[in-house]
Each structure stands twice: as C-alpha cells, then as structure tokens.
Amino acid sequence: MPPEKNWGCSWPEQKPHRGADLDQAQAEATLEKAKPVPLGGRAALRRGLRPLRLPGLALLTALIVGAIFIIVTDEQILAAAGNFFSDPLGFFTLTLGKIAWAYAALIQGAVSNPLDIIAGLFTYITTGDNSTFLRSLRPISESLVRATPFIFAGLAVGLGFRAGLFNIGAEGQLIMGGLFSVYVGYAFTGLPIFIHLPLALAAGFLGGALWGFIPGFLKARVGAHEVINTIMLNWIAILFSRWILAGPLSRDGFVPISPNVLPSAALPQFFPNPIRFHAGFFLALGVAYLVWWFLFKTTAGFELRSVGANPSAARAAGMNIGRNIILAMVLSGGLAGLAGTIDVLGWRYNMGVDFAAGVGFDSIAVALIARSHPIGIIFSGLLFGMLRAGTKQMEAIAHVPVDIVFILQALIIMFVAAPEIIRLLYRIRVERGVEEAVLTRGWQQK
Amino acid sequence: MNTALVARRAFSLSRQQLFGLTFLIIAGAMLFLFALSSDPGQNSTFVLTAVASAQKTELPDLVLPTQATIFVLTFIVAFFGGWQLARGFRAVNALLAVIIFIFIFAFLTWADRGRQFNLTGMLIASLVRSTPIALGALSGILCERAGVVNIAIEGMMLAGAFSSVVVGSATDNLYLGIIFGILTGGAMAAIHAVLSIRFRVDQIVSGVVINILAAGLTSYLTERFLSVHQELNDSGALRPISIPFLVDIPVLGPVLFENTLIVYSMLFLLVAVHILLFYTRWGLRTRAVGEHPRAADTLGINVFKMRYINVILGGMVAGLGGAYFTVGSVGRFDELLTGGRGYIGLAAMIFGKWSPFGAFASSLIFGFADSLQQKLAILQAPIPSQFLGMAPYIATIVILAGVVGRAIPPAADGQPYEKQ
C-alpha cells in the first residue's frame, strides 16, 4: 500500500526521454499540479485525510436527502402528516422511528449487528460452537464479496479515464470475461488448481481485453468514438451471452445457465458455507496496487496519463497516441473482464443471463467518486459493496425498496462531481492547489 | 521510388476498390446464402394491405418467384460491384445504401419463400419503433447544438414514461399524461442543466447522474406505489388517428397517415427542429453558442440562457419519447422499460452527424432492424433471434468505422462556459 501522501498523483521516477526539452516541459507542466508537497507529522495526516472530506460529506448529504425521500414516499408517514396539527408528536416519532429503523437495517446489512457478534462470540467461547459467530459476520462478508467486482470494474473505468477515454463498455467486457472464464473453468478437466485457476483468470482477462480492444483499435485507427462503440458492444455482448447460454454453453434443462466450474478453477473460500468471502478480494487489492504502480511508477503509465491529460503535448513529446489508446482500452477491458471472472470463480461458479446486473454501469460511478485513483477505487468499491448488501437488508427488514440504492448512488456522484454544492451547504472555503480532475472530454477528439 | 514502396502501392486497395470488392462479396453472399438454398418452384408472397387499417382500397398481394428474384437482385449488385471496381461511382455512400437495401430485400424474399409476409405491416412497425429513437436523437441534437453533451436521454425518457402513465391513469386522460411526460423530461433536463451549466460539472458525469437517478426514482416509486395501486399503472394506449383520403394511398398511406399522436409529433418535430436550427435567428444563436460561446457572448448573446433553454427543450422532447413507451404503446410502466433506447438515440444522433434528418434516417435503420427481428421470429427463419438483434449494433460499428468516419461534433460540445 502506498503511503498517504501519495494520494494524489505521484511523480514518476523515470522520466520519458523522447522528444524535445520544450515539449517535455509542456508535458511536465501539465502534471505539475499533481506533484505532492512533502509534509511531515500531523500536517501530513491532515493533508492525507483531506481528500476524504468532500466524499465523506457527499455521502452524508446523500443519506440525508435519501432519508427525506423515504419520508415523503411513505404512505403511513404521509397519513400522519395529515394529522400533523392534532398530533405533531406522533408524526415526529413515526418519522424518526422509520428512518432510524431503515438506516439501522442498512448498517446491519452492510457491516453487521454488533449485538449478534457479541452473542455469537459468547456462544463460541462457552460452547466451542462457532456457527452463530460466523453467521453474525455474514453481512461483512457479503459486503466484501459484492465490493470485489466493483473494485475491478471501477479500476477498469478509472484507468480509461486516466487515458482520456470513457469506457461505458465495462458491462459488456465483464460479460465476455465471465463467459471466457466459465468455459475454461468447466471444459478444461484434469488440471491441478495452481494451473487451472490462473488459466481461468487469464481467460477472463483475455475475454474482457478482446472486447476492449475493438473500440480501442477503432478509435486509434479511424477515430470512431469509443462511447458509441462500447455501448454497441455492450448490447452485442448481452445478446451473445443470451444465445450462448441457451445454446452451446448451456447445461441440460430449460434455464439458460452454464455448467458449474470445476473445484480446481474456483477461488479458495476461507469459511464454511454461509460466509461466501473468497480470495478474490485480496486479488482485487493486489490488482489495485498493480494499477497504481503501473500508472504512477512506470514510463508506460506516464505516457498513458500524458495522453489523457494533454494529447497535443503528448504527441509533441513523441508519444504514440494510437498505441496508448489501444493499450488503455485493452487493459481497461481486461480489468472489467476480471470483474466478471471474479464473481464466476469466487462464488457463482456458473453464469446465467442476468449475470452482469448493471455492475459495469455502476462502476462508472465507482471510478468517478474516487476520481479515478486506484487506491481510492478500493474504498469507493467497498462503499458500493456495502450499499448493495445494506439496501438488500433494508428491503427485507424496513420494507424500503432496494432501488433506493440507485437514488443514493446518483446523489453521491452528484455531490462528489459538484463539490460546489457541498461547499455551499457546509460553507467550506475553496482550497488552493486541490486538483479538480478532468474526467472526460465530451465528444472532443484530439 | 524503391521496390518496397511499389509493392505496397500494388497491394493496397484504394477506397474505390475496397467498396467494389465489398459489393462483390455481398453479391456472392446473396448467391450462396439465399439463391442456391431456395428451390426453383418456390414463391414468396408479400402482403401489401395493412392489417386492421382504415384504408378502403384492397391491394393485391405481391407474389415473386423466390429464386429468380434473388438471381436478378444478385446480378444487379454484382454489376454495381464490378462497375465500382473498374470505374468507380461518385456517390458511393448512396450506392452503399441502395445495395444494403437490395440485400435486405433479397434476404426477406429468401426468408419468405413458401410463406406469406406482410410488408406494409413491417414498414409500419419500423416507423413506430424508430419513433422513440428519433425523439431521443432530436433531444440530443437540441442539447448538443448548444454545447451541452446529453447522454441523459435514457433517464429523461424513463422519467417521462413513468409520469405520463401515472398521470394518464389517474386523470383518465392520455393527452394530459403526455403533457406531464413532457414536463417531467424537462424537469430532469433542468437538473442536468443546473449541474452542467451552473455548477460546471463534467457533462457526461452529470448525464450519468440523471440516468441513475431516473432509473432509481422510477423503480423505487413503481415498487412502492404502483405495485400496490395497480389502477395507477393502467392508462390504456393511444389510438391511431387516420387522416382521411391520404390513408388510401397504397402502402404509404397506412405507414405515414395512420399513426398515433406521438408518431405525428415526431415527424412534425423533425421538420420543426430542422427549420428552427438552420433558418431562424434562434437556431443561429444556438449553433453559435455550441460552436464558439465566447464569440457569441461578445456579440451580446446570453450563453447561459441559450443553453438552459435548449437543454430543457431537449429534455421535453425526450420526455415525449418516453411517453411513447407507456401511453403510446402498452399503457403500463415496467421497471427500466426503455431498455437502452435512449442510448440508441444517442448513437443515432452521432451517426446522423448532429443533423435532424440524418438522425432520423439512422433511427429508421434501428427501428427497421427492431421490427425485422420481430417479424422473422414469426417467419421462423433459421437464424437465432439474438444474432438478428445484434445486426443493427454491428452495422453501427462498421458504418461508423468505414463510411461515416470521424463524426465532428459542435466545437464547444461538452465544455462548460465561464464568463470572463
């Protein structure tokens, strides 16, 4: 893990040596703002935590607005509001009670109920039976399991953003990755796990990379816009998966679903059945670190970011724009492919037609919240995983429809993307030198 | 000149030759896939009278001998291909369109061998299905000509679809429902406008926000209210209005002059937006704001006001497109029922190079593919329906790469404007 002071972008060790000094100076100037200021002690800690302030307030504000929305759409509360003047106390207790109940369910579903953990621990110590204890930890495990594909797909979209590309195609790449890995997972028999598992993972990466290569190649060669092509490829992948899961890749029966992958291709799980937590999460952490290292510590990563930050300067410095676009789309697609793979090999073990379920689209939000920083994406991915697990519990216990998660997501992105709203609300002054990252460049092609 | 270069010249194809070869390959495909796999005795019957139409005239069915027809069509394509390879045509894109049209007709003749197929019905379905896509594309054009990227078409449509059916059911008045759908689309667009113009949020990000928000709001409210109060989700659908006399024109009559209000509005808006954009002062200002806002500002045009107006108008058009999905067709709302049509509208806009008629033409392609897929399921063509479903998307990728090439957006599209 990088130290906190590297939260922004860090200065690459190797400088690119191609191109004239003047152009290089221009390219350096583009990234100059991102250079971290060396700091020590508490100031460093405060500086390190500062990037969390706006997202934190954004999350808080989104939850408050979400609560208001839950209140105004609750028929019981609306009825009580009708009797507001005769019974104001009843209205307030009902409203506060409902909100507290709903958000308690959210937290219980996302983290877990501390009372359950204590009770489970007590049983474990006294009787040696750990099943209650493990069950009480299930919500955390669920959150981590759901966060894992978000981290991978978020890294995919984030890497694209860093190279100035808007990859809406994570959904399709994720499906292709899942299909490739599920095929390798069940069709290649008789391999030991240390060959089969890496092979299945590599196949997943390859499937996504292939689906990312097409728009990357087209953009580099003929300038066709990647947003349109990735949207088209999403639909093609969805239809292709429907066909192949009902035909060549289906198991016997009427439900279009693939056969299960063999145990030798499955990612190891650590706990008995109700806990689905698997090694994929650690893989996600490792890959996030790798992406960070690639983007900020290698020449190739520097080129990629330069092409994203200022294509004209990058071209003047002798960088090959087309090659970098293709590379970025291949890596991005591969990472998205891994997002699908990790679910297949981690806990699903097969693929159905509703496989992707919008993870690819939501990963755009994951990357946006983290401002495309790989380490930040770990946290925003975790946030999304927790929201998913939590809102499911919210629906089960407090009867708030699970779709509230989309409303919360939209609000979080809105407040993160428009920090001015948060600054207005909480009267925070504008900080000097904080980069307002350019995320996309519309349709413009340079 | 060295030998390597000469060799490269010799083997590389010019654009003209590439097109010629493509046409010849298409001709070959028609010969082997269609002509040789049908029997000499078979006939293809195309029904030209629309089902359940107010049309008074009855047209005879068009009966073609399958194999002979395909041979003739193949010959025509092969002739064009050879001519293109040897001499070259000037309007090659138009020729490509003609050849694709011939190919599709040959395909239909082949799929229809020994059966009956309602051609007019398919044309009607094409226009109807391209309506929401065209409205989405028009919405995009209005926003983007003023310099605001609009990928929120999907969200605006979804919101419009939801509110129009709810208001339509509650008041029992479909036209009131449509008006509310339009207003809701405008309201979603207003959020997009405030975020991207006032707060200078990245416009694609703001669009993503609108899409997620609309998906969340409509699904949440459906789950919370419409699943309990079913009567609020049952508005009934608009009936087609047939225009007297014009509807009696063979084939064209039922296709163009017997439609619902939303289809007529789309055709009207198409012409209106074209005239407004290119022949009025308002349109000139809009385009100026989208191409060079600073220059427009210097000349005294209020950039912010123009952008707000255009984005909200665009949202209203998208809201009308949303109303098509509920009030205009099935009369009820299901979660996420727009199914990505807004994104297709976006693609149609770029495909049509940000011009209303271009966008409409590409919407027709998508609508046609959509209805073709449905009709071929009835004909039981031996092709998995998923592959037919992919056809328009693959076609878009290929055409975007090969024919349209670099689509050039308005110069200031996607850039927030800051007054100095």
Short mmCIF file of C-alpha atoms in Angstrom, two decimals, chain B residues 196-378:
data_model
loop_
_atom_site.label_atom_id
_atom_site.label_comp_id
_atom_site.label_asym_id
_atom_site.label_seq_id
_atom_site.Cartn_x
_atom_site.Cartn_y
_atom_site.Cartn_z
CA SER B 196 -23.58 21.25 -16.03
CA ILE B 197 -24.11 24.99 -16.61
CA ARG B 198 -24.32 26.49 -13.13
CA PHE B 199 -22.02 24.06 -11.29
CA ARG B 200 -19.86 23.24 -14.33
CA VAL B 201 -19.98 19.53 -13.58
CA ASP B 202 -18.47 17.37 -16.28
CA GLN B 203 -21.44 16.97 -18.63
CA ILE B 204 -21.02 13.25 -19.14
CA VAL B 205 -20.89 12.75 -15.39
CA SER B 206 -23.98 14.86 -14.96
CA GLY B 207 -25.68 12.75 -17.62
CA VAL B 208 -24.74 9.58 -15.76
CA VAL B 209 -26.24 11.09 -12.60
CA ILE B 210 -29.54 11.77 -14.38
CA ASN B 211 -29.65 8.26 -15.82
CA ILE B 212 -29.04 6.56 -12.47
CA LEU B 213 -31.38 8.95 -10.67
CA ALA B 214 -34.20 8.35 -13.14
CA ALA B 215 -33.70 4.58 -13.01
CA GLY B 216 -33.70 4.67 -9.21
CA LEU B 217 -36.66 7.03 -8.80
CA THR B 218 -38.94 5.26 -11.25
CA SER B 219 -38.09 1.77 -9.99
CA TYR B 220 -38.46 2.85 -6.38
CA LEU B 221 -41.80 4.53 -6.94
CA THR B 222 -43.04 1.60 -9.02
CA GLU B 223 -42.15 -0.81 -6.23
CA ARG B 224 -43.58 1.43 -3.55
CA PHE B 225 -46.81 2.72 -5.14
CA LEU B 226 -47.61 1.13 -8.48
CA SER B 227 -47.29 -2.43 -7.19
CA VAL B 228 -49.90 -1.59 -4.56
CA HIS B 229 -52.12 0.73 -6.60
CA GLN B 230 -52.37 -1.19 -9.84
CA GLU B 231 -55.05 1.19 -11.11
CA LEU B 232 -52.41 3.95 -11.35
CA ASN B 233 -50.46 1.88 -13.85
CA ASP B 234 -53.16 1.17 -16.38
CA SER B 235 -53.77 4.10 -18.69
CA GLY B 236 -54.66 2.34 -21.91
CA ALA B 237 -52.85 3.22 -25.10
CA LEU B 238 -53.29 5.96 -27.67
CA ARG B 239 -55.31 5.02 -30.73
CA PRO B 240 -54.02 5.71 -34.21
CA ILE B 241 -55.63 8.65 -35.97
CA SER B 242 -56.08 8.10 -39.68
CA ILE B 243 -56.04 11.09 -41.95
CA PRO B 244 -58.90 10.83 -44.45
CA PHE B 245 -58.06 10.35 -48.16
CA LEU B 246 -54.30 10.30 -47.57
CA VAL B 247 -54.63 6.97 -45.81
CA ASP B 248 -55.90 5.44 -49.05
CA ILE B 249 -52.57 5.85 -50.82
CA PRO B 250 -51.27 2.32 -51.42
CA VAL B 251 -48.61 1.16 -48.90
CA LEU B 252 -47.54 4.71 -47.97
CA GLY B 253 -51.00 5.60 -46.65
CA PRO B 254 -51.15 3.19 -43.72
CA VAL B 255 -47.44 3.71 -42.99
CA LEU B 256 -47.46 7.50 -42.83
CA PHE B 257 -51.04 8.63 -42.32
CA GLU B 258 -52.44 6.25 -39.76
CA ASN B 259 -50.43 6.77 -36.62
CA THR B 260 -50.71 7.84 -33.02
CA LEU B 261 -50.26 11.43 -31.99
CA ILE B 262 -46.72 10.73 -30.78
CA VAL B 263 -45.57 9.49 -34.20
CA TYR B 264 -47.10 12.54 -35.90
CA SER B 265 -45.43 14.79 -33.33
CA MET B 266 -42.11 13.15 -34.04
CA LEU B 267 -42.47 13.82 -37.77
CA PHE B 268 -43.56 17.38 -37.06
CA LEU B 269 -40.70 18.00 -34.61
CA LEU B 270 -38.23 16.60 -37.11
CA VAL B 271 -39.12 19.27 -39.65
CA ALA B 272 -39.59 21.95 -37.00
CA VAL B 273 -36.18 21.39 -35.39
CA HIS B 274 -34.52 21.40 -38.78
CA ILE B 275 -36.13 24.71 -39.73
CA LEU B 276 -35.55 26.23 -36.32
CA LEU B 277 -31.90 25.28 -36.21
CA PHE B 278 -30.91 26.29 -39.69
CA TYR B 279 -33.32 29.03 -40.79
CA THR B 280 -34.09 31.15 -37.74
CA ARG B 281 -32.27 33.63 -35.58
CA TRP B 282 -32.79 31.38 -32.58
CA GLY B 283 -31.11 28.50 -34.40
CA LEU B 284 -28.16 30.61 -35.46
CA ARG B 285 -27.69 31.71 -31.87
CA THR B 286 -27.97 28.15 -30.62
CA ARG B 287 -25.34 26.96 -33.04
CA ALA B 288 -23.10 29.92 -32.25
CA VAL B 289 -23.29 29.09 -28.56
CA GLY B 290 -22.39 25.50 -29.34
CA GLU B 291 -19.51 26.31 -31.65
CA HIS B 292 -17.89 29.32 -30.07
CA PRO B 293 -19.58 30.55 -26.90
CA ARG B 294 -17.04 33.31 -26.28
CA ALA B 295 -17.66 34.87 -29.67
CA ALA B 296 -21.40 34.57 -29.16
CA ASP B 297 -21.09 36.22 -25.76
CA THR B 298 -19.08 39.07 -27.23
CA LEU B 299 -21.91 39.71 -29.65
CA GLY B 300 -24.36 40.01 -26.79
CA ILE B 301 -25.95 36.57 -26.84
CA ASN B 302 -26.67 35.25 -23.37
CA VAL B 303 -24.80 31.94 -23.49
CA PHE B 304 -26.21 30.60 -20.24
CA LYS B 305 -29.79 31.43 -21.17
CA MET B 306 -29.48 29.82 -24.60
CA ARG B 307 -28.01 26.69 -23.06
CA TYR B 308 -30.67 26.44 -20.34
CA ILE B 309 -33.48 26.85 -22.88
CA ASN B 310 -32.03 24.29 -25.25
CA VAL B 311 -31.29 21.66 -22.65
CA ILE B 312 -34.76 21.96 -21.15
CA LEU B 313 -36.39 21.85 -24.60
CA GLY B 314 -34.31 18.78 -25.36
CA GLY B 315 -35.50 17.18 -22.15
CA MET B 316 -39.09 17.85 -23.11
CA VAL B 317 -38.60 16.15 -26.47
CA ALA B 318 -37.05 13.17 -24.67
CA GLY B 319 -40.00 13.17 -22.26
CA LEU B 320 -42.34 12.89 -25.25
CA GLY B 321 -40.22 9.98 -26.45
CA GLY B 322 -40.66 8.42 -23.02
CA ALA B 323 -44.43 8.79 -23.23
CA TYR B 324 -44.28 6.62 -26.34
CA PHE B 325 -43.20 3.62 -24.25
CA THR B 326 -46.21 3.74 -21.94
CA VAL B 327 -49.12 5.85 -23.16
CA GLY B 328 -48.03 5.50 -26.77
CA SER B 329 -47.82 1.73 -26.90
CA VAL B 330 -48.55 -0.63 -24.00
CA GLY B 331 -50.30 1.60 -21.49
CA ARG B 332 -48.36 0.47 -18.44
CA PHE B 333 -44.95 1.08 -16.86
CA ASP B 334 -42.46 -1.64 -16.02
CA GLU B 335 -39.11 -1.08 -14.39
CA LEU B 336 -36.46 0.09 -16.87
CA LEU B 337 -38.82 -0.43 -19.81
CA THR B 338 -36.93 1.94 -22.10
CA GLY B 339 -34.28 -0.80 -22.32
CA GLY B 340 -31.42 1.34 -23.61
CA ARG B 341 -33.39 3.07 -26.42
CA GLY B 342 -32.08 6.40 -25.16
CA TYR B 343 -28.53 5.28 -25.77
CA ILE B 344 -29.51 4.09 -29.22
CA GLY B 345 -30.97 7.56 -29.82
CA LEU B 346 -27.62 8.99 -28.80
CA ALA B 347 -25.90 6.72 -31.29
CA ALA B 348 -28.42 7.74 -33.97
CA MET B 349 -27.61 11.40 -33.27
CA ILE B 350 -23.86 10.89 -33.72
CA PHE B 351 -24.49 8.60 -36.68
CA GLY B 352 -26.57 11.34 -38.28
CA LYS B 353 -23.82 13.89 -37.60
CA TRP B 354 -25.93 16.08 -35.32
CA SER B 355 -28.47 16.90 -38.02
CA PRO B 356 -32.20 16.16 -37.61
CA PHE B 357 -32.73 14.34 -40.89
CA GLY B 358 -29.52 12.37 -40.61
CA ALA B 359 -30.51 11.30 -37.13
CA PHE B 360 -33.98 10.34 -38.36
CA ALA B 361 -32.51 8.21 -41.13
CA SER B 362 -30.33 6.32 -38.67
CA SER B 363 -33.28 5.94 -36.27
CA LEU B 364 -35.17 4.33 -39.13
CA ILE B 365 -32.37 1.79 -39.54
CA PHE B 366 -32.60 0.85 -35.87
CA GLY B 367 -36.39 0.76 -35.96
CA PHE B 368 -36.32 -1.36 -39.10
CA ALA B 369 -33.90 -3.85 -37.54
CA ASP B 370 -36.07 -3.96 -34.45
CA SER B 371 -39.21 -4.81 -36.40
CA LEU B 372 -37.34 -7.19 -38.71
CA GLN B 373 -36.20 -9.18 -35.70
CA GLN B 374 -39.78 -9.45 -34.51
CA LYS B 375 -41.22 -10.43 -37.89
CA LEU B 376 -38.55 -13.01 -38.62
CA ALA B 377 -39.42 -14.76 -35.40
CA ILE B 378 -42.89 -15.17 -36.92
#
